[in-house]
mmCIF file of C-alpha atoms in Angstrom:
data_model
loop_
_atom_site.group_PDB
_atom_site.id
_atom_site.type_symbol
_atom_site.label_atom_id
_atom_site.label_comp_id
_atom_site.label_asym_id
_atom_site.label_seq_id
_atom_site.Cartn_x
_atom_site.Cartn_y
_atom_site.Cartn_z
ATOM 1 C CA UNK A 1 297.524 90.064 146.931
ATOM 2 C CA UNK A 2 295.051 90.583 144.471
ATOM 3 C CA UNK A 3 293.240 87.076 144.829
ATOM 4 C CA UNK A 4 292.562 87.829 149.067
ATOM 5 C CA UNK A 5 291.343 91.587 148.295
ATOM 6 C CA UNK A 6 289.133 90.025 145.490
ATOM 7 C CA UNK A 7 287.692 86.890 148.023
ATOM 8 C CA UNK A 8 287.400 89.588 151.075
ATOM 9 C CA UNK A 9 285.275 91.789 149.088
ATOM 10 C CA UNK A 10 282.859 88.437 147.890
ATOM 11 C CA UNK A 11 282.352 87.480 151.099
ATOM 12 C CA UNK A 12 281.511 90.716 152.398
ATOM 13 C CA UNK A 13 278.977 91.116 149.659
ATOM 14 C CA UNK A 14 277.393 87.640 149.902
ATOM 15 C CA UNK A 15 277.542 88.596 153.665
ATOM 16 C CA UNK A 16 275.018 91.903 153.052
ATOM 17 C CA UNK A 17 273.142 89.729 150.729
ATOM 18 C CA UNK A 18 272.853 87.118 153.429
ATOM 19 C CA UNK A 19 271.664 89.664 155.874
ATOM 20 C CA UNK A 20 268.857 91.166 153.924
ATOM 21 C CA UNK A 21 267.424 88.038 153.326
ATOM 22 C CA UNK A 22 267.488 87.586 156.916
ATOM 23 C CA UNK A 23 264.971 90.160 157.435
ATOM 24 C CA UNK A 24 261.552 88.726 157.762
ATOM 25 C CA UNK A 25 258.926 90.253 155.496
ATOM 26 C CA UNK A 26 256.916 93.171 156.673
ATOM 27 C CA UNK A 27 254.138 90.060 157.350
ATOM 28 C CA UNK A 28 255.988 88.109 159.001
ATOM 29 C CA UNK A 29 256.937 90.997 161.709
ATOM 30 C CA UNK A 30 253.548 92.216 162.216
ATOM 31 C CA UNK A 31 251.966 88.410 163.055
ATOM 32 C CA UNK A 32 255.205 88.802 165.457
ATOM 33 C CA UNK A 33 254.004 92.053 166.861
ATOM 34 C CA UNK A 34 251.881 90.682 169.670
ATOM 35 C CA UNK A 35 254.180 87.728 170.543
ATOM 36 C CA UNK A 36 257.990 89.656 171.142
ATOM 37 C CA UNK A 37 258.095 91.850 173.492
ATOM 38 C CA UNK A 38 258.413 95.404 171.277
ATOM 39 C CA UNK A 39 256.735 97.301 173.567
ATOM 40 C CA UNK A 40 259.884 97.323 175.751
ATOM 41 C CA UNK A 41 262.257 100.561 174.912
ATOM 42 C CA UNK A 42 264.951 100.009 172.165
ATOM 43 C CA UNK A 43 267.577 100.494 174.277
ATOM 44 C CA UNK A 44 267.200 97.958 176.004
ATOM 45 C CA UNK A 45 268.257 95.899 173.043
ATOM 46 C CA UNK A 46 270.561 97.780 172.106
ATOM 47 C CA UNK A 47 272.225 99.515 175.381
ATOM 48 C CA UNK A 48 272.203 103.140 173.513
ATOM 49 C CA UNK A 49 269.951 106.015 174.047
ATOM 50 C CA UNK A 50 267.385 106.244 171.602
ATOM 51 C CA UNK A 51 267.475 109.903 169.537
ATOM 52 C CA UNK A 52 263.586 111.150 168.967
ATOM 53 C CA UNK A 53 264.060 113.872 166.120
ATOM 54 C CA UNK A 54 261.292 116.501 166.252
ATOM 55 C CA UNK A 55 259.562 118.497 164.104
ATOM 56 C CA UNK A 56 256.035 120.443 164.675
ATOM 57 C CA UNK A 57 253.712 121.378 161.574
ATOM 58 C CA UNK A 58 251.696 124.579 162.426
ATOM 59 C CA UNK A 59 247.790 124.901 161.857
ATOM 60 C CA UNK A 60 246.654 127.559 163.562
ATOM 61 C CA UNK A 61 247.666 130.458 165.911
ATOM 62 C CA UNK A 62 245.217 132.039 168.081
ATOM 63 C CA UNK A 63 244.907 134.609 171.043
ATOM 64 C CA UNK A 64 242.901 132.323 174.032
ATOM 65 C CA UNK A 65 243.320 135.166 176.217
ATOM 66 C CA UNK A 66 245.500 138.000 176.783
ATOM 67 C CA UNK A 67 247.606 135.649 178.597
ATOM 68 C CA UNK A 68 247.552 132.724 176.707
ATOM 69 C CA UNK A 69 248.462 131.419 173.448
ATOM 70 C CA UNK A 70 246.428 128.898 171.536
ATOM 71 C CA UNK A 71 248.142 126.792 168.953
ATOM 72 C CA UNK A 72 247.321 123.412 166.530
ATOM 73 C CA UNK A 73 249.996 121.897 165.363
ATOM 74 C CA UNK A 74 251.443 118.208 164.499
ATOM 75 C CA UNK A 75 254.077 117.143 166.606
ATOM 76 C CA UNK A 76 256.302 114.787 164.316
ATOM 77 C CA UNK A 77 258.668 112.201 166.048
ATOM 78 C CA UNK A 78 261.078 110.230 164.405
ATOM 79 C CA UNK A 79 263.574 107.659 165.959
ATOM 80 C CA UNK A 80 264.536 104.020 165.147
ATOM 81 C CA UNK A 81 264.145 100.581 166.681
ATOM 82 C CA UNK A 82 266.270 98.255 164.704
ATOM 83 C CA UNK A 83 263.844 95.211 166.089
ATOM 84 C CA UNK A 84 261.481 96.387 163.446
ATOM 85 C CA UNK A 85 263.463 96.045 160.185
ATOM 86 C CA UNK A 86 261.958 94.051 157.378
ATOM 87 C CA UNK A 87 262.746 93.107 154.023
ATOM 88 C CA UNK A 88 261.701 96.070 151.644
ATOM 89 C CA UNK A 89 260.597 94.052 148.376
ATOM 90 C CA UNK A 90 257.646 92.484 151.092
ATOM 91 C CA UNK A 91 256.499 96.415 150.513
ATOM 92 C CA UNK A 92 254.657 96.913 147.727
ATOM 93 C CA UNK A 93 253.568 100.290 148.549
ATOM 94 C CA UNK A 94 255.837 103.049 146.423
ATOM 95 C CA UNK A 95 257.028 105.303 149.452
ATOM 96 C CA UNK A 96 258.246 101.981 150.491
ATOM 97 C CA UNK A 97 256.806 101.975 154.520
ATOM 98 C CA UNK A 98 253.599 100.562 155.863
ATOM 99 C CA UNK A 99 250.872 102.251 157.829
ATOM 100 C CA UNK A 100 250.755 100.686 161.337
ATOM 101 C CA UNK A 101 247.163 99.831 161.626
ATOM 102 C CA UNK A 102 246.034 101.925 165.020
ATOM 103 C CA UNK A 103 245.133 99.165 166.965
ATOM 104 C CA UNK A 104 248.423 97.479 166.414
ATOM 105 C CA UNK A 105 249.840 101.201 168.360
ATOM 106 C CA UNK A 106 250.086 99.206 171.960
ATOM 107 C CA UNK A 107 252.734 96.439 170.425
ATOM 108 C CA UNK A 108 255.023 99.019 169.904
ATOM 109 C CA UNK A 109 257.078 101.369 171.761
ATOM 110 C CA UNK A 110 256.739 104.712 171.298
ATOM 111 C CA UNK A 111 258.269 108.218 173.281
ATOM 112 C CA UNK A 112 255.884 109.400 176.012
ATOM 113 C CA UNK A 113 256.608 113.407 174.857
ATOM 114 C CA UNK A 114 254.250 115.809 176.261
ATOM 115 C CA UNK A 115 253.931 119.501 176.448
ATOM 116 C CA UNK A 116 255.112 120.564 180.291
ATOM 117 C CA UNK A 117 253.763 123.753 180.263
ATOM 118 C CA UNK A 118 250.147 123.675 178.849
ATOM 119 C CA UNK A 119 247.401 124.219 180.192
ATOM 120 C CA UNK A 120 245.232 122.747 178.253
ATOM 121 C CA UNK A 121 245.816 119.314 175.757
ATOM 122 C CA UNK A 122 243.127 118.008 173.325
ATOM 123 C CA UNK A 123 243.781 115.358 170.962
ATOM 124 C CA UNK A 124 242.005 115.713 167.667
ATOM 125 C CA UNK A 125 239.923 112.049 167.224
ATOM 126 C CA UNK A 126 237.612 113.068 165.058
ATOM 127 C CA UNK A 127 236.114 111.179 162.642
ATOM 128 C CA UNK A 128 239.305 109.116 163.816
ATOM 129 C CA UNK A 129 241.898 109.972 166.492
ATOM 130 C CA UNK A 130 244.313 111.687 164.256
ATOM 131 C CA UNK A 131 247.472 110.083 164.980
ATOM 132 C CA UNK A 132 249.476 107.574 162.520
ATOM 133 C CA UNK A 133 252.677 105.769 162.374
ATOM 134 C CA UNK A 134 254.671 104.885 159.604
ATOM 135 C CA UNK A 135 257.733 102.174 159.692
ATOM 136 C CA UNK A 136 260.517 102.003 157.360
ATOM 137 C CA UNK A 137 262.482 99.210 155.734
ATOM 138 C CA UNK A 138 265.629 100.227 158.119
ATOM 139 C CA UNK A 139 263.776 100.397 161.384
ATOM 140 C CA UNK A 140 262.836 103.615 160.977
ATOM 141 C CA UNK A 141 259.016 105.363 163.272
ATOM 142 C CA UNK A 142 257.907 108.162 162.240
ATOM 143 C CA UNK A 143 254.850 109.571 164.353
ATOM 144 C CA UNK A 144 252.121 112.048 164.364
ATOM 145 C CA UNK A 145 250.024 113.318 166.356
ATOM 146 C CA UNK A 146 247.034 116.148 165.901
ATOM 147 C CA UNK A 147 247.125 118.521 169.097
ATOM 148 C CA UNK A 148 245.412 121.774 170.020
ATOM 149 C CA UNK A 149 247.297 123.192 172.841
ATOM 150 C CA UNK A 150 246.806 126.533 175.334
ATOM 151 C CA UNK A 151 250.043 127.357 176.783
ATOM 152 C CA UNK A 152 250.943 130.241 178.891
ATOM 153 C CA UNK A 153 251.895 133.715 176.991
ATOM 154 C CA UNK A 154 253.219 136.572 179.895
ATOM 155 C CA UNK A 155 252.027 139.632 178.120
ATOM 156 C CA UNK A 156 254.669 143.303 178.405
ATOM 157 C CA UNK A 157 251.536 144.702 181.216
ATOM 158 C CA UNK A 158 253.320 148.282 180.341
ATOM 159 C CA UNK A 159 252.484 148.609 176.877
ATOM 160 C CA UNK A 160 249.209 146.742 176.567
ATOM 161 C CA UNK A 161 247.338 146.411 173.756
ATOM 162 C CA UNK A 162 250.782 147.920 171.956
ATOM 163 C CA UNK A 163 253.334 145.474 172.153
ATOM 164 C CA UNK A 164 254.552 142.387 171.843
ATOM 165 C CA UNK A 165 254.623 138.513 173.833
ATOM 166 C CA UNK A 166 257.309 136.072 173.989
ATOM 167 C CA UNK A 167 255.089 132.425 174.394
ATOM 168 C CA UNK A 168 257.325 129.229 175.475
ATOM 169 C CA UNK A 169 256.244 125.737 174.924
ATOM 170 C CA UNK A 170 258.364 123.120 176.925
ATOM 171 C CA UNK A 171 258.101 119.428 175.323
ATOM 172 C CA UNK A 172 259.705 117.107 177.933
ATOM 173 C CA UNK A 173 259.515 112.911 178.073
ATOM 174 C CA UNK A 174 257.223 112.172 180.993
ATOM 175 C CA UNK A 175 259.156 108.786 182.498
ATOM 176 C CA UNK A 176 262.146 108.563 180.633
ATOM 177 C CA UNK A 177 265.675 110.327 181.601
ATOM 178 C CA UNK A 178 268.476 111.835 179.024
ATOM 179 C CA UNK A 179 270.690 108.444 179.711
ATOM 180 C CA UNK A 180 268.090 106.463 177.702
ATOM 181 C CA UNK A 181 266.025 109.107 175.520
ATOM 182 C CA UNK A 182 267.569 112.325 174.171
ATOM 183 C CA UNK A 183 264.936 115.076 172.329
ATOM 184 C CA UNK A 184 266.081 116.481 169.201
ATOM 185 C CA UNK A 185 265.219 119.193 166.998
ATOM 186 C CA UNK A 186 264.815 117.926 163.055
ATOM 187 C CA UNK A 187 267.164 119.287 161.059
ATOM 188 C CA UNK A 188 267.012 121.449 158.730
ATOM 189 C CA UNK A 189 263.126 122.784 159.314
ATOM 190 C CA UNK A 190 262.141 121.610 162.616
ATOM 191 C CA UNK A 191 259.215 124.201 162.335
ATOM 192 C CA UNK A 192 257.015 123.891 159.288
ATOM 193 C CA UNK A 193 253.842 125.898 158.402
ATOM 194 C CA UNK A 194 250.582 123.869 156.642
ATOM 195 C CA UNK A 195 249.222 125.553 153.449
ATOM 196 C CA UNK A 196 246.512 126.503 155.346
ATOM 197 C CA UNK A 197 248.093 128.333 158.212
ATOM 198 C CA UNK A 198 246.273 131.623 159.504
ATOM 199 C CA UNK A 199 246.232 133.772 163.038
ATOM 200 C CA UNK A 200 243.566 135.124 164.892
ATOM 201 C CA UNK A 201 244.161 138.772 165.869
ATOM 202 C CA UNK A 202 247.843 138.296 165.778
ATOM 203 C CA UNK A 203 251.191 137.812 163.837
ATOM 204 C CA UNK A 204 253.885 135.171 164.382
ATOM 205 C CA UNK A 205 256.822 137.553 164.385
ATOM 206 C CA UNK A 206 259.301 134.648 165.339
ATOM 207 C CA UNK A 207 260.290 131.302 166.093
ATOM 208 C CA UNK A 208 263.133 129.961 167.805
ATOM 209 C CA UNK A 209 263.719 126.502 168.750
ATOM 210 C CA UNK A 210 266.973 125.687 171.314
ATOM 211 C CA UNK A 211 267.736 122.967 173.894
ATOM 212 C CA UNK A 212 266.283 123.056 177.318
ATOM 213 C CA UNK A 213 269.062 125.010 180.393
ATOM 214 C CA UNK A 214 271.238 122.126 181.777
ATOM 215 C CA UNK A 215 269.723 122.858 184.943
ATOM 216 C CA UNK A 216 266.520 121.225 183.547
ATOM 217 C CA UNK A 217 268.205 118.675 181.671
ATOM 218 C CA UNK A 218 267.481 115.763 184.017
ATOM 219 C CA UNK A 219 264.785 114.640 181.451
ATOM 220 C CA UNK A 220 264.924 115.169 177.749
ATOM 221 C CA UNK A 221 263.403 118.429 176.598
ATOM 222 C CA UNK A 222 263.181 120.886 173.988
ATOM 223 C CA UNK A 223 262.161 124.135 174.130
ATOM 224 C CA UNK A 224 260.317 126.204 171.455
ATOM 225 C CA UNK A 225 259.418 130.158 171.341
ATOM 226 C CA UNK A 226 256.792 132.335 169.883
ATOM 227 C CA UNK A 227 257.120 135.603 169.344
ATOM 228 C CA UNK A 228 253.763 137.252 168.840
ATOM 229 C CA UNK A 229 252.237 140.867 168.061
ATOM 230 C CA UNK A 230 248.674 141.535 168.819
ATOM 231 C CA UNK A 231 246.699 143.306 166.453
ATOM 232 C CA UNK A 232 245.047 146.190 169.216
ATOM 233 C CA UNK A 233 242.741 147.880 166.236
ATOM 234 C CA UNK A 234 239.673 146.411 167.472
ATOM 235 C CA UNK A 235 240.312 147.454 171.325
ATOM 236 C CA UNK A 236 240.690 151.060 169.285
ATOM 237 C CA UNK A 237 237.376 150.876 168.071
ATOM 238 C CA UNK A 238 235.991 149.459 171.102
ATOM 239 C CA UNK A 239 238.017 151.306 174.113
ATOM 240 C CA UNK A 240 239.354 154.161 173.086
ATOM 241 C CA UNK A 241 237.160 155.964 170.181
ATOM 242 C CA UNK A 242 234.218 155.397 172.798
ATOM 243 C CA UNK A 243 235.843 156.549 175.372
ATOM 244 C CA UNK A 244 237.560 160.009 173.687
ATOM 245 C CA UNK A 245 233.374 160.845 172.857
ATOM 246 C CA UNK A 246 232.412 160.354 176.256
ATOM 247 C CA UNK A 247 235.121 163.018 177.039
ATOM 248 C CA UNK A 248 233.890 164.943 174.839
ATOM 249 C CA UNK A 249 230.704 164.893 175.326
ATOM 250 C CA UNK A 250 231.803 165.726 178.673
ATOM 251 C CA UNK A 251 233.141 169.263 177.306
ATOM 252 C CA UNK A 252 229.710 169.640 175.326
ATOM 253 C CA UNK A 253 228.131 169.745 178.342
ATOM 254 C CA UNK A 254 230.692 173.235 179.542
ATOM 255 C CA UNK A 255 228.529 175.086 176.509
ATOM 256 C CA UNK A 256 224.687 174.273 177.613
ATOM 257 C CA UNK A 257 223.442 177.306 179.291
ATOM 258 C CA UNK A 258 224.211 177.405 183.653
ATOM 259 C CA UNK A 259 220.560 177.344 184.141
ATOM 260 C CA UNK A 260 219.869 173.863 182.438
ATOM 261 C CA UNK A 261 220.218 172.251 185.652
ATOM 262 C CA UNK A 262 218.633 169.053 184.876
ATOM 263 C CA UNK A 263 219.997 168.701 181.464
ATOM 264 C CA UNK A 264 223.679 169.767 182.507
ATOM 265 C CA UNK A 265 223.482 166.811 185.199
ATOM 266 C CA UNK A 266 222.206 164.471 183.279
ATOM 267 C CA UNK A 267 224.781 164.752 180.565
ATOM 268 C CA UNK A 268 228.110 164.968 183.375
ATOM 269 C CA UNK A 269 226.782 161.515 184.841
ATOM 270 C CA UNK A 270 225.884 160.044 182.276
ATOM 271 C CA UNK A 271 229.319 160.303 180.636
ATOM 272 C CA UNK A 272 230.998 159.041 184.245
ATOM 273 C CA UNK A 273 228.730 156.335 184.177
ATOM 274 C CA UNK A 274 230.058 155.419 180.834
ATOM 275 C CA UNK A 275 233.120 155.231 181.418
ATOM 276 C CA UNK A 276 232.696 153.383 184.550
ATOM 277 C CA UNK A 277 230.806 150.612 182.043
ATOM 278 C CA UNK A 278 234.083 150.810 180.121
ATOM 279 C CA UNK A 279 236.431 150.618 183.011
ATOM 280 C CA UNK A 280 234.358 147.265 184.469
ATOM 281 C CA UNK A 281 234.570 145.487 180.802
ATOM 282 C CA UNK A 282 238.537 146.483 180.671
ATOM 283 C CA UNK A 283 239.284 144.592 184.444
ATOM 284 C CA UNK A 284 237.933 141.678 183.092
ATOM 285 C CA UNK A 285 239.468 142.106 179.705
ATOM 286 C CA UNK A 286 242.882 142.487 181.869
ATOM 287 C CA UNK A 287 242.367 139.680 184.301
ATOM 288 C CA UNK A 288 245.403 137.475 184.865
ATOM 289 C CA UNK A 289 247.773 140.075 184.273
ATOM 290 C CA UNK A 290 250.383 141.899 186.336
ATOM 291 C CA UNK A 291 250.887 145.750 187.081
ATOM 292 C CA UNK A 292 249.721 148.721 185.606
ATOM 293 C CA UNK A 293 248.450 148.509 182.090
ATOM 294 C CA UNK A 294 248.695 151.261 179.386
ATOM 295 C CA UNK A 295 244.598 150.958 179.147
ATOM 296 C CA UNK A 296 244.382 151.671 182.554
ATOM 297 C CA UNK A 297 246.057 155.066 182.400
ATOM 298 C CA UNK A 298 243.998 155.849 179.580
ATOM 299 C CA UNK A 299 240.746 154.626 181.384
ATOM 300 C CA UNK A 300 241.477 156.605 184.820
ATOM 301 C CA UNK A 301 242.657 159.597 182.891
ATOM 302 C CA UNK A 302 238.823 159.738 180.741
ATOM 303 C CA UNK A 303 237.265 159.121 183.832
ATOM 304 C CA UNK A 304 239.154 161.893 185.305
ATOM 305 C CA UNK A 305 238.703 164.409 182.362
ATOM 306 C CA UNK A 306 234.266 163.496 182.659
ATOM 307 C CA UNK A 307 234.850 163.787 186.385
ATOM 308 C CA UNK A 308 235.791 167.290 185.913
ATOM 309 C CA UNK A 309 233.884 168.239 183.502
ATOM 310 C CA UNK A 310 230.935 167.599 186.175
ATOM 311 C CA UNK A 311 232.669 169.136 188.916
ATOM 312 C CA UNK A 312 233.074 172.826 186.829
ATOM 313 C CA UNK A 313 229.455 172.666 186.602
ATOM 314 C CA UNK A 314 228.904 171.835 190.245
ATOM 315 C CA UNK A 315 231.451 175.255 191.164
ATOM 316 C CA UNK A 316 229.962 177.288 188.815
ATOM 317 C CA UNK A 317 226.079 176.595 189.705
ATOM 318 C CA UNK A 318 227.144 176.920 192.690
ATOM 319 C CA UNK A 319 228.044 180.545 192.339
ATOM 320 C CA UNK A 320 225.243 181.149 190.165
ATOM 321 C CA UNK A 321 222.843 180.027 193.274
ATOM 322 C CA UNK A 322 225.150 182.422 195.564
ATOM 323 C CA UNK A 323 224.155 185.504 192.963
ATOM 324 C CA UNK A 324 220.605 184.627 192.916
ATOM 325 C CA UNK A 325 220.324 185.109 196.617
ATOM 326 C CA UNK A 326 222.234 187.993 196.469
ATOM 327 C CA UNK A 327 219.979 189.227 194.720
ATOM 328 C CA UNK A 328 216.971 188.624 196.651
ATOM 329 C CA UNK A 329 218.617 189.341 200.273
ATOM 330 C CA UNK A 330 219.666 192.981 199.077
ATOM 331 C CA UNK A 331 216.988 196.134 197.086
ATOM 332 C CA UNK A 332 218.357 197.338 194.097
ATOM 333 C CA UNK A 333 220.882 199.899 194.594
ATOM 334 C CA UNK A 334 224.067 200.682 192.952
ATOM 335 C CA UNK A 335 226.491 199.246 195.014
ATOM 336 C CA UNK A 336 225.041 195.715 195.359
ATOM 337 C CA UNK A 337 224.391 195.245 191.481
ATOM 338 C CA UNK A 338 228.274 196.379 191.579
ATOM 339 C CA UNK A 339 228.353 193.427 193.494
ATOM 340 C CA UNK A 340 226.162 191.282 191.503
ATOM 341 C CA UNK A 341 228.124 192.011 188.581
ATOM 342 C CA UNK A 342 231.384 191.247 190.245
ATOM 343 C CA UNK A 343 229.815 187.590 191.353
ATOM 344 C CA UNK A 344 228.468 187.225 187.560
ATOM 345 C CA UNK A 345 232.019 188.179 186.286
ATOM 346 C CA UNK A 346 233.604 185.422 188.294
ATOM 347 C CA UNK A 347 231.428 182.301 187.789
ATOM 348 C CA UNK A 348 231.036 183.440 184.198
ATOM 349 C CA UNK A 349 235.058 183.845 183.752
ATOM 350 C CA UNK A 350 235.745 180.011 185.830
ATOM 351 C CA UNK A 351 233.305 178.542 182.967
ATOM 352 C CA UNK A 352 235.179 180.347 179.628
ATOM 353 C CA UNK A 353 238.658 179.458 181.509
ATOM 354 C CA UNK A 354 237.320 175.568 181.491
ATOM 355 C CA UNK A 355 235.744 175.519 178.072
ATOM 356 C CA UNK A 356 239.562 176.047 176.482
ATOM 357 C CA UNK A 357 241.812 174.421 179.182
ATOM 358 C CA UNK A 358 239.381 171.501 179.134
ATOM 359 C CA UNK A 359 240.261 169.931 175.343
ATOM 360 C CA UNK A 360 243.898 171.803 175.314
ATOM 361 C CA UNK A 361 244.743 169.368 179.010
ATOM 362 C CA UNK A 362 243.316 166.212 176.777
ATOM 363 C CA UNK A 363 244.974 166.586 173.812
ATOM 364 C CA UNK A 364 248.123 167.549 175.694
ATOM 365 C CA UNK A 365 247.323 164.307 177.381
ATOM 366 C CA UNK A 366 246.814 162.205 174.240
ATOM 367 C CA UNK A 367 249.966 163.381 172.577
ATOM 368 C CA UNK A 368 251.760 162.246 175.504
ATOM 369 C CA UNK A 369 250.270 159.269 176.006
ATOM 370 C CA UNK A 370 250.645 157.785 172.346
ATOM 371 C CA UNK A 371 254.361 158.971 171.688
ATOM 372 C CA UNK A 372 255.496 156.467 174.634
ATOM 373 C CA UNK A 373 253.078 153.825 174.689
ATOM 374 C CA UNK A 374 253.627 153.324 171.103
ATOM 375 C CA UNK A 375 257.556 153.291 171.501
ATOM 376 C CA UNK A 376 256.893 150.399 174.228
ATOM 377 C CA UNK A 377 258.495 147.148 172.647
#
């Protein structure tokens, strides 16, 4: 029993021994490279699907627009075509692959993986496109590829600029079906972050990486999202400190004296003005997005506040003009500077009432507004 077990084992080993020196060398395979036909998809060869591991290495995170998300990363793909094993001691290299040289790329197949959702693609080529493939002893691609990518971010409209965004990249094969290509996620740290990784006006809160619904399964795809939080301090300094001057500016102009006419005037419109300026530069800071916005509240609550700020003045000159004539109409007797004094007493009273209701209604307003905006997920 002993002398079979012993011969099985020989022959097995001389077998192995016989098959790596099989393998061509890695020279031998690339002079080869233009003459078989590697360009046609492993499984073809080998009548499985072929598994494309992948793994993305993050850059940079930016805000394109309040809708969109901006991202560099490099997509990694890994899968294997056993047609391109060679004999390892041809390598002299000490990571033990080679370098495919880039203009060897078209001899070779290689996954036709693209983002589904973006709006916008650019491949870095600069000072050379920034792509490279490495092939190991056992058949083994490994690919990268430099992207910059704008993808669609839908942004919570309610809570805006507080809040946060839930962006979705979709990375599907273009031609290819799940019978002959299936997408993986790398295992264990499909996303990885570059030494160098920053944000522009935002944090990467989370990332979660899961399989595609089976209702969209008829291709292979992955499916990758980004959970983001804005930084809103700058639309503070730009929106809403400008805007809470302009208001009160508004209720400097309740304490310049009722017969400044000109001066009174200028001050009410100028402040509406203002915050019509602001209003303008907010639509277009908003465009693309859906429904009320919490800026908008704020914006149509200032112009409201300057509005009447310029409308108390219009009431109470008003009465002042309806004194004056008074005056003027009737001699001066008792009863009619009575009545003078009544009319005085009332336009007088309207303006006092305005000059404390005025800042109590807006900080009423503000305290409102920032408790529930600011709970807003």
């Amino acid at each position: 029993m002993f002398l079979p077990i012993q011969y099985g084992r020989i022959v097995h080993l001389l077998s192995l021994f016989g098959i790596l020196h099989a393998l061509p060398s890695w020279e031998q395979l690339e002079k080869n490279l233009t003459q078989n036909n590697f360009d046609i998809p492993p499984w073809t060869y080998t009548g499985n699907s072929t598994h494309i591991s992948t793994q993305l290495l993050f850059t940079h995170v930016q805000s394109a627009t309040l809708s969109e998300l901006g991202s560099s990363f490099h997509l990694i793909q890994e899968w294997e075509d056993i047609r391109l094993r060679y004999n390892a001691n041809s390598v002299q290299f000490a990571g033990k692959y080679v370098l495919l040289d880039l203009d060897k790329y078209v001899y070779i197949w290689t996954p036709d993986s693209y983002i589904h959702n973006a709006i916008s693609e650019l491949q870095h080529s600069v000072t050379k496109p920034n792509v490279f493939i490495r092939i190991y002893p056992n058949g083994t691609l490994v690919k990268s590829t430099r992207l910059t990518v704008r993808t669609p971010c839908p942004l919570t409209s309610v809570g805006f600029p507080h809040g946060s965004q839930i962006c979705t990249m979709v990375f599907k094969s273009y031609s290819f079906t799940t019978s002959e290509v299936n997408m993986i996620w790398s295992h264990p740290n499909p996303i990885r972050y570059s030494d160098e990784f920053s944000t522009s006006g935002l944090k990467v809160a989370s990332v979660t990486e899961t399989d595609c619904p089976q209702k969209s399964r008829e291709s292979p795809c992955l499916k990758l999202q980004v959970g983001i939080i804005r930084d809103f301090s700058q639309l503070i300094l730009r929106i809403y400190v400008p805007s809470v001057f302009l208001v009160i500016l508004g209720w400097m102009s309740m304490w310049i004296d009722k017969g400044q006419v000109g001066a009174r005037t200028s001050l009410g419109v100028l402040c509406v003005l203002s915050i019509v300026t602001q209003l303008v530069g907010v639509v277009s800071l908003g465009s693309g997005l859906e429904g009320l916005i919490a800026v908008d509240i704020w914006m149509a609550a200032c112009m409201f506040f300057t509005i009447i700020a310029l409308c108390v003045f219009a009431v109470v000159h008003n009465m002042k003009r309806r004194k004056d004539k008074n005056k003027q109409k009737y001699k001066v007797g008792s009863e009619d500077e009575e009545g003078a004094s009544c009319c005085d007493v009332q336009h007088g009273r309207l303006q006092n009432i305005f000059r404390v209701v005025y800042p109590l209604l807006f900080i009423i307003f503000n305290v409102v507004y920032w408790i529930y905006f600011l709970s807003v997920d």
